PDB file of C-alpha atoms in Angstrom:
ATOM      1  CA  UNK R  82     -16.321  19.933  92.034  1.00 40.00           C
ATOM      2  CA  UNK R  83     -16.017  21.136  95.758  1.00 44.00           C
ATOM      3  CA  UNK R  84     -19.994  19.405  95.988  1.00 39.00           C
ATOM      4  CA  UNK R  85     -18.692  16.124  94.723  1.00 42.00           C
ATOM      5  CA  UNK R  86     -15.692  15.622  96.579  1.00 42.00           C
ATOM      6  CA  UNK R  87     -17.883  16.647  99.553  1.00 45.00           C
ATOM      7  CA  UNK R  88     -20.963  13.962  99.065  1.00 44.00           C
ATOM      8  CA  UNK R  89     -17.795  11.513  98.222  1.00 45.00           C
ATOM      9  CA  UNK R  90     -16.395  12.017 101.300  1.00 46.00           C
ATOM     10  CA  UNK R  91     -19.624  11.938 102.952  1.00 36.00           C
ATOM     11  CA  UNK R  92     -20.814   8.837 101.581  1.00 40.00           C
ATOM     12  CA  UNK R  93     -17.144   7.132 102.364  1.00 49.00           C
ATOM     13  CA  UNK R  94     -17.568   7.835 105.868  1.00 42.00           C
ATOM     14  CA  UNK R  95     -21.236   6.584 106.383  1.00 40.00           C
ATOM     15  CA  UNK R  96     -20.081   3.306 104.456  1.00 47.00           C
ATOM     16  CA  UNK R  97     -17.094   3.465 107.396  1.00 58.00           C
ATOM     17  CA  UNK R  98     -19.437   3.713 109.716  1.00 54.00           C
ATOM     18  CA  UNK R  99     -21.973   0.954 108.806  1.00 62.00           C
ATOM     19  CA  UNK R 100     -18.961  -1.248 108.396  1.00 73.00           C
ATOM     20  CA  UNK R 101     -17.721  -0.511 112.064  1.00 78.00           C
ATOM     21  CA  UNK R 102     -21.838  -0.992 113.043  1.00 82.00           C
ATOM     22  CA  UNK R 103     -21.590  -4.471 111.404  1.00 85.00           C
ATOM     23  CA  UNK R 104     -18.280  -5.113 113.152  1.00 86.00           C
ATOM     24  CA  UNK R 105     -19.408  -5.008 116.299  1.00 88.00           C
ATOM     25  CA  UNK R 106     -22.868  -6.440 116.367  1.00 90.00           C
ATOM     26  CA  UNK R 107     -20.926  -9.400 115.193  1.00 91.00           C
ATOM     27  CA  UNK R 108     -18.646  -9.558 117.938  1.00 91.00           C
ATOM     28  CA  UNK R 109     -21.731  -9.060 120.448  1.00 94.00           C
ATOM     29  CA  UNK R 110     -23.478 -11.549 118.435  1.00 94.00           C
ATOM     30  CA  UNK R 111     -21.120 -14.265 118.980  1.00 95.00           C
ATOM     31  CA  UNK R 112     -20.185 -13.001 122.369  1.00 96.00           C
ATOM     32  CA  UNK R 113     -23.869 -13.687 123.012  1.00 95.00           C
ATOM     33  CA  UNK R 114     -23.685 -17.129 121.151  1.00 95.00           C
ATOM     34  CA  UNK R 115     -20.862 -18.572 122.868  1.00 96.00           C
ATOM     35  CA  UNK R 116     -22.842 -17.890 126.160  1.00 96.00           C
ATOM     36  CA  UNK R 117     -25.802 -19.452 124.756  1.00 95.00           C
ATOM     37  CA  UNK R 118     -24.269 -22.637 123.357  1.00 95.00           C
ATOM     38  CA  UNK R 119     -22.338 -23.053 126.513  1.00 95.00           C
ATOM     39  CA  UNK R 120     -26.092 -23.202 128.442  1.00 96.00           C
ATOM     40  CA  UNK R 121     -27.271 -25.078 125.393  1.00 96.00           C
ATOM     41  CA  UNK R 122     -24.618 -28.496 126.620  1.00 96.00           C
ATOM     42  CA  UNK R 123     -25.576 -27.767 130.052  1.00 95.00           C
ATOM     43  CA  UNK R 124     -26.599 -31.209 130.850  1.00 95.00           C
ATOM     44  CA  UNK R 125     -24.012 -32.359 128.669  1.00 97.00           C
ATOM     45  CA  UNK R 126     -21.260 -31.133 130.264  1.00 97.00           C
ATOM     46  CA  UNK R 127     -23.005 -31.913 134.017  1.00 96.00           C
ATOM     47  CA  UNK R 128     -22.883 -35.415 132.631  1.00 96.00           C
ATOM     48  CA  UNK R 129     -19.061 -35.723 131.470  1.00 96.00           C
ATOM     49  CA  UNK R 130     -15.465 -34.935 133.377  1.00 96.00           C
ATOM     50  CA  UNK R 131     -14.564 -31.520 132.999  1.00 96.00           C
ATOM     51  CA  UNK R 132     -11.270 -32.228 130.735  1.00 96.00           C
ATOM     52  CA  UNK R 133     -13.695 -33.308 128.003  1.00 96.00           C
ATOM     53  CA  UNK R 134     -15.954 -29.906 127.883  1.00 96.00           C
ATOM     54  CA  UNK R 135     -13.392 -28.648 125.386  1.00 95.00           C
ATOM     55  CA  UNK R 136     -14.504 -31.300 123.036  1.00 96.00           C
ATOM     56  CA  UNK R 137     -18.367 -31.196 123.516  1.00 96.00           C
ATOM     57  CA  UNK R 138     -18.756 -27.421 123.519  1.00 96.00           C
ATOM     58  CA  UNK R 139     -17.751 -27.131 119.321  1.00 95.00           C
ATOM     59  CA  UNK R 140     -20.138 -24.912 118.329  1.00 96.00           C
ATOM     60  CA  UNK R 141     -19.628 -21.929 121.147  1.00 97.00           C
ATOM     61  CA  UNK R 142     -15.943 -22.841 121.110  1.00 97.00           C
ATOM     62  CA  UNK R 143     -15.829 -21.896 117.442  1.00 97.00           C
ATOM     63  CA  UNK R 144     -17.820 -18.415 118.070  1.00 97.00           C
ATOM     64  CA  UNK R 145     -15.853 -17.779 121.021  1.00 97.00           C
ATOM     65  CA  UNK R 146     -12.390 -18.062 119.014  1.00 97.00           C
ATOM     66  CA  UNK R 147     -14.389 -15.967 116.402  1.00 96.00           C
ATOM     67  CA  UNK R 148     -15.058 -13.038 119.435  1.00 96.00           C
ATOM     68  CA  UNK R 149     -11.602 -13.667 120.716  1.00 96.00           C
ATOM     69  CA  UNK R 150     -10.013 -12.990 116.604  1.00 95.00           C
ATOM     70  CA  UNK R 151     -12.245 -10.096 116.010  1.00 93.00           C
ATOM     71  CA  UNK R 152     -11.564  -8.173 118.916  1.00 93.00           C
ATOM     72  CA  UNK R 153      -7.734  -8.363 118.588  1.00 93.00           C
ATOM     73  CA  UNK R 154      -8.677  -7.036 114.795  1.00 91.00           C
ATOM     74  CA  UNK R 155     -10.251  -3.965 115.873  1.00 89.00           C
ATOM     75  CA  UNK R 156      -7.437  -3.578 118.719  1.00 89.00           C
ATOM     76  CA  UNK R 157      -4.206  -3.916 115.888  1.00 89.00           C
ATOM     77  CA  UNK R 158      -2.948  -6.827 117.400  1.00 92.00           C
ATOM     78  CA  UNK R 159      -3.989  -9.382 114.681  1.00 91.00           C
ATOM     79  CA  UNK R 160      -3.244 -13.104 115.241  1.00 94.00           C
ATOM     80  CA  UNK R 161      -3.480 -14.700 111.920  1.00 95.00           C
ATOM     81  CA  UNK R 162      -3.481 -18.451 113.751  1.00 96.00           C
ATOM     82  CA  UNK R 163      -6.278 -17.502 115.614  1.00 97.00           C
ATOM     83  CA  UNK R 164      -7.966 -16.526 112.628  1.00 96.00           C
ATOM     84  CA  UNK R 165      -7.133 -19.045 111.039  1.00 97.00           C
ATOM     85  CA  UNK R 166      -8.706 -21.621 113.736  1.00 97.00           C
ATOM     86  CA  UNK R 167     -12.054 -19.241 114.010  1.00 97.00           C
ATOM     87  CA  UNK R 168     -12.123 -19.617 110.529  1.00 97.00           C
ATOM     88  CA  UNK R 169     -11.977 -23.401 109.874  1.00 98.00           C
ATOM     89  CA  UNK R 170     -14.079 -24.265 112.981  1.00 98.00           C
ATOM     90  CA  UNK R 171     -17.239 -22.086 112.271  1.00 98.00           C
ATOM     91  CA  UNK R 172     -16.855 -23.645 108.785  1.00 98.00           C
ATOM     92  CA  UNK R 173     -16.793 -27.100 110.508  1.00 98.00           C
ATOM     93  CA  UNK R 174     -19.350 -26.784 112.737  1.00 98.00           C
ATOM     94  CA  UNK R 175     -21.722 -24.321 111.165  1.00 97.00           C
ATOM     95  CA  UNK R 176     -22.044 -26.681 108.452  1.00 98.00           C
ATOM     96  CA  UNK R 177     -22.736 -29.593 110.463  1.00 98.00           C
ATOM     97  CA  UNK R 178     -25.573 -28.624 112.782  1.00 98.00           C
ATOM     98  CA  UNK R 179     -27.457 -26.825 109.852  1.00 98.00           C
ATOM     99  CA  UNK R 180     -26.678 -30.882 108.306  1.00 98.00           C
ATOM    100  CA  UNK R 181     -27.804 -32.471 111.428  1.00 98.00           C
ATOM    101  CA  UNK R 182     -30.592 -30.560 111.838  1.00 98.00           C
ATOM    102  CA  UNK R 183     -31.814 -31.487 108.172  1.00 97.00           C
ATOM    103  CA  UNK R 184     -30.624 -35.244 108.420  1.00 97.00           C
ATOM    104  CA  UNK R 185     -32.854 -35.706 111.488  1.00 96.00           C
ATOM    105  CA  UNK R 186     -35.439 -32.961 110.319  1.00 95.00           C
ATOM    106  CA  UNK R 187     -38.753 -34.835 112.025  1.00 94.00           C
ATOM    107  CA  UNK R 188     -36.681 -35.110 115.636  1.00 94.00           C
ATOM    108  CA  UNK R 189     -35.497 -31.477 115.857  1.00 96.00           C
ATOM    109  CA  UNK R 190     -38.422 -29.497 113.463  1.00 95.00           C
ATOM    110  CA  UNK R 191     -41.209 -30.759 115.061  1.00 92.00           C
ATOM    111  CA  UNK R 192     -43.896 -28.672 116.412  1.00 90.00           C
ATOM    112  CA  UNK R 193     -42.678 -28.402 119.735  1.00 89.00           C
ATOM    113  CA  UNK R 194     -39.231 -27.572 119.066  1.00 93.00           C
ATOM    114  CA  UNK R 195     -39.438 -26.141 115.599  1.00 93.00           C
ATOM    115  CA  UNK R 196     -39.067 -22.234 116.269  1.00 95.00           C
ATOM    116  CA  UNK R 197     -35.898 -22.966 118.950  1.00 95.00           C
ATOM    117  CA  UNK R 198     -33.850 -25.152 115.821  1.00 96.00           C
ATOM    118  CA  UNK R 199     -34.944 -22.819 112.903  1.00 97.00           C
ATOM    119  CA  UNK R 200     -33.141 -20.403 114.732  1.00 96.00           C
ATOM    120  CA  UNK R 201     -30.686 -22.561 115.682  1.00 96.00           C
ATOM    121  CA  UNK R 202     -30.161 -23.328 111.689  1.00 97.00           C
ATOM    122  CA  UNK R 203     -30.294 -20.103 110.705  1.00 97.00           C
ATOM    123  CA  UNK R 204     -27.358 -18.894 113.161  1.00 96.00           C
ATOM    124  CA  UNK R 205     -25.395 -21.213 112.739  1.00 97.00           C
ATOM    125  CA  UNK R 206     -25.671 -21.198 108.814  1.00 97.00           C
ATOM    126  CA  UNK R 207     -24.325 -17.485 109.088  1.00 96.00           C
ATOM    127  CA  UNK R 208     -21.465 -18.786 111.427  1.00 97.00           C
ATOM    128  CA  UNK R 209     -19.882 -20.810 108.302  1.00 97.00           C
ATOM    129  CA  UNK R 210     -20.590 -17.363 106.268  1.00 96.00           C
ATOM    130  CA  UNK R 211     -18.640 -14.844 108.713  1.00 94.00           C
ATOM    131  CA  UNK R 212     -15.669 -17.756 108.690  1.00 95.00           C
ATOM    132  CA  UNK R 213     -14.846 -16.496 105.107  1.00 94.00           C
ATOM    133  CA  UNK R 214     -14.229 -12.821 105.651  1.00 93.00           C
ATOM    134  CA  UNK R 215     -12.171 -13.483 108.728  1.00 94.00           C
ATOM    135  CA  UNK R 216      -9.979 -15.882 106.944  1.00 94.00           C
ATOM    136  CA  UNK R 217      -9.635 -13.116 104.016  1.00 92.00           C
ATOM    137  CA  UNK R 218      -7.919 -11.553 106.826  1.00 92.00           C
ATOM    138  CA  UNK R 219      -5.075 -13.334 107.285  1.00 93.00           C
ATOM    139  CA  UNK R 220      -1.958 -12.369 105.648  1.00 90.00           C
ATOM    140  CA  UNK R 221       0.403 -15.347 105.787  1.00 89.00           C
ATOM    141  CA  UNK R 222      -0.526 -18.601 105.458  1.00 92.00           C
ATOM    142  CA  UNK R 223       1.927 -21.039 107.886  1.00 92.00           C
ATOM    143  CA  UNK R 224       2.515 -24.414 107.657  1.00 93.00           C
ATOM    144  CA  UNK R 225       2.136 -24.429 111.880  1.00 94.00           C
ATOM    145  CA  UNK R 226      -1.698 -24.244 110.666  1.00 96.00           C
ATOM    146  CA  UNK R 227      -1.873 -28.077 110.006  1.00 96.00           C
ATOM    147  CA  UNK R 228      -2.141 -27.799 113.660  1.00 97.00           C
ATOM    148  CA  UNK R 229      -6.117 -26.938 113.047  1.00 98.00           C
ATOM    149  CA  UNK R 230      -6.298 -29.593 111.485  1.00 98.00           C
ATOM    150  CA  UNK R 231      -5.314 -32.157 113.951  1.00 98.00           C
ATOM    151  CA  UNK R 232      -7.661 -30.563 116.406  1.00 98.00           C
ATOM    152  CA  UNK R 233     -10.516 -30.623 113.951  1.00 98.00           C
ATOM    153  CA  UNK R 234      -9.594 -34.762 113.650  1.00 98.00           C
ATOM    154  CA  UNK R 235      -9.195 -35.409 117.155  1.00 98.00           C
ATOM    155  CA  UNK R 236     -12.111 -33.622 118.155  1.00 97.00           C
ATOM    156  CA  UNK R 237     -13.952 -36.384 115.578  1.00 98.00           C
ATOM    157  CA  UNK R 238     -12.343 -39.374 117.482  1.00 98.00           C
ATOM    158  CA  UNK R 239     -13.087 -38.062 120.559  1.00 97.00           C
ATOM    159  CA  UNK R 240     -17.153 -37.707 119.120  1.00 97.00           C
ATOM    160  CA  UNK R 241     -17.504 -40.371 117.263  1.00 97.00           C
ATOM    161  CA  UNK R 242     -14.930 -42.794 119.057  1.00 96.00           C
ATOM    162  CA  UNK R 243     -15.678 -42.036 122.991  1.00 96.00           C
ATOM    163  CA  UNK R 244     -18.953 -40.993 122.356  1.00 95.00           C
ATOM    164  CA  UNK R 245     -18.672 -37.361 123.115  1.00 96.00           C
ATOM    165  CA  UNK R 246     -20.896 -36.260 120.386  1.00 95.00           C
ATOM    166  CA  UNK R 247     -23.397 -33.744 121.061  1.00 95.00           C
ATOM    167  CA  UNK R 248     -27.066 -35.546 122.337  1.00 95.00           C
ATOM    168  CA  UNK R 249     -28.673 -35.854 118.566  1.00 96.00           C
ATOM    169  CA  UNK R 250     -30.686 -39.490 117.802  1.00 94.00           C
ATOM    170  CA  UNK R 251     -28.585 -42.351 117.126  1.00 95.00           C
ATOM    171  CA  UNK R 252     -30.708 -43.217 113.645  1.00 95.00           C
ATOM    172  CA  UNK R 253     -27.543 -42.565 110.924  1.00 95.00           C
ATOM    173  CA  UNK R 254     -24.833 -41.984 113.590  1.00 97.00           C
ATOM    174  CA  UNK R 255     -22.290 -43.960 110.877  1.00 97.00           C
ATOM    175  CA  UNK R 256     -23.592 -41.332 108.155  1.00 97.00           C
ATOM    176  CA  UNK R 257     -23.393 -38.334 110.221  1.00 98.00           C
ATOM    177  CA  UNK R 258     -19.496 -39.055 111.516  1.00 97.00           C
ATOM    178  CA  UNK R 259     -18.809 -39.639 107.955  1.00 98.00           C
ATOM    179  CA  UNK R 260     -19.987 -36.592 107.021  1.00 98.00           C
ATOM    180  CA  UNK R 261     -17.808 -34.962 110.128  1.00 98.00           C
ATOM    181  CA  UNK R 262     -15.036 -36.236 109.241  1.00 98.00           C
ATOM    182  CA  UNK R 263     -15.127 -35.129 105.455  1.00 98.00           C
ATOM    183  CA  UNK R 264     -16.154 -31.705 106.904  1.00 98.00           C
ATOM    184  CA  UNK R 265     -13.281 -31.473 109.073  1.00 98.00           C
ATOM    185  CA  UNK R 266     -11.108 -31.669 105.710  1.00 98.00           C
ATOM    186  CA  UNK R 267     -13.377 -29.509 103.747  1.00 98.00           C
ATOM    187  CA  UNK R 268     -13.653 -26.652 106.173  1.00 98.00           C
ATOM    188  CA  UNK R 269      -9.500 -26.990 106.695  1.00 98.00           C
ATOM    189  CA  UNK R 270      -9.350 -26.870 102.961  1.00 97.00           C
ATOM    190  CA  UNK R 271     -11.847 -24.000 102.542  1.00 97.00           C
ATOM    191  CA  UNK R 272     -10.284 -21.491 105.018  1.00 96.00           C
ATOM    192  CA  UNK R 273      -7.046 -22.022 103.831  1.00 96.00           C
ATOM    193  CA  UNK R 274      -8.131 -21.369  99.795  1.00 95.00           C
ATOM    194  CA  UNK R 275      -9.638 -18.348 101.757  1.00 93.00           C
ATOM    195  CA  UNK R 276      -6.712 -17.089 103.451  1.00 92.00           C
ATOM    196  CA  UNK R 277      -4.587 -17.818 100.093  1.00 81.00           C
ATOM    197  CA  UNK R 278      -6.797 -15.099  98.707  1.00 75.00           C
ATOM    198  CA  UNK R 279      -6.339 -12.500 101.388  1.00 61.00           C
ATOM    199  CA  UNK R 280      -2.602 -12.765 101.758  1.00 59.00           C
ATOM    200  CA  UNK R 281      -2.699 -12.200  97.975  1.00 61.00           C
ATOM    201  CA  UNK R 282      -4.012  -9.035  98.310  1.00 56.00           C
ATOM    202  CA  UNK R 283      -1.405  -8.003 100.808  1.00 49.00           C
ATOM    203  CA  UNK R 284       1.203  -8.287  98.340  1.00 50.00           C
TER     204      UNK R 284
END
């Protein structure tokens, strides 16, 4: 009996551990992407007034809110808004660069560029998946989160409207901001079903 409990105990604490290992390679890992995807809009953001970066920048916005949640997590001073907004945005945005990258497959896979966007696709395919766990998170959902929302919306007017939209072709541009906006909905939506769940548990 004294043998079991031991190798219980044992094994709880090496799960701990792993768990804490995965914890904060993923808060390096997006540390690392938000520098990345900053350098990525470069000539972007040379290009445009600095009050618009905020809106071009989605992607290492999204990863940087993700850091920025995740570190106040492991430091006890939760913030479920900021979760929240991680949450919904690497949904967002995760989802549409892996679509972009599909929808104009011959532009972005081709053999020059076709290592640098598979692993493009690939990271930013597991930035929708960590959104889910961090929303599970959250214990209380607030109606002050429609505020997401909003962002999520105006950051599609200011794409799609002013042009602010990262450089992709042109070919489809009505068919990918349709698909924007819808995601902006669907990844509010899906974080919030999310954080339903993990402020159930809490009771």
């Amino acid at each position: 009996m004294r043998l079991s409990l031991s190798a219980s105990s044992f094994l709880g604490m090496f799960a701990e551990c792993r768990m804490k290992r995965l914890v904060y390679f993923a808060l390096l890992a997006n540390a690392a992407g938000t520098v990345y995807g900053w350098y990525y809009y470069h000539l972007q953001l040379a290009e445009n007034p600095v009050y618009t970066w905020p809106v071009i920048t989605d992607s290492p916005n999204s990863t940087l809110l993700f850091t920025v949640a995740l570190f106040l997590i492991l430091k006890g001073r939760k913030s479920d808004f900021l979760s929240f907004a991680a949450s919904a945005s690497l949904i967002k945005y995760g989802l549409w660069t892996c679509f972009v990258l599909l929808f104009h497959s011959d532009y972005f896979f081709s053999p020059y560029s076709r290592l640098l966007y598979t692993g493009i696709f690939i990271t930013h395919f597991l930035m929708a998946v960590e959104a889910i766990p961090l929303a599970c998170t959250i214990t209380e959902r607030k109606p002050y989160f429609a505020a997401v929302l909003a962002w999520l919306l105006f950051n599609d007017f200011c794409d799609y409207c002013l042009g602010l939209h990262p450089y992709i072709p042109l070919d489809g541009i009505e068919v990918v901001a349709a698909v924007t906006l819808l995601l902006s909905f669907f990844s509010f939506a899906t974080a919030w079903l999310a954080a339903g769940y993990g402020s159930k548990k809490c009771e």
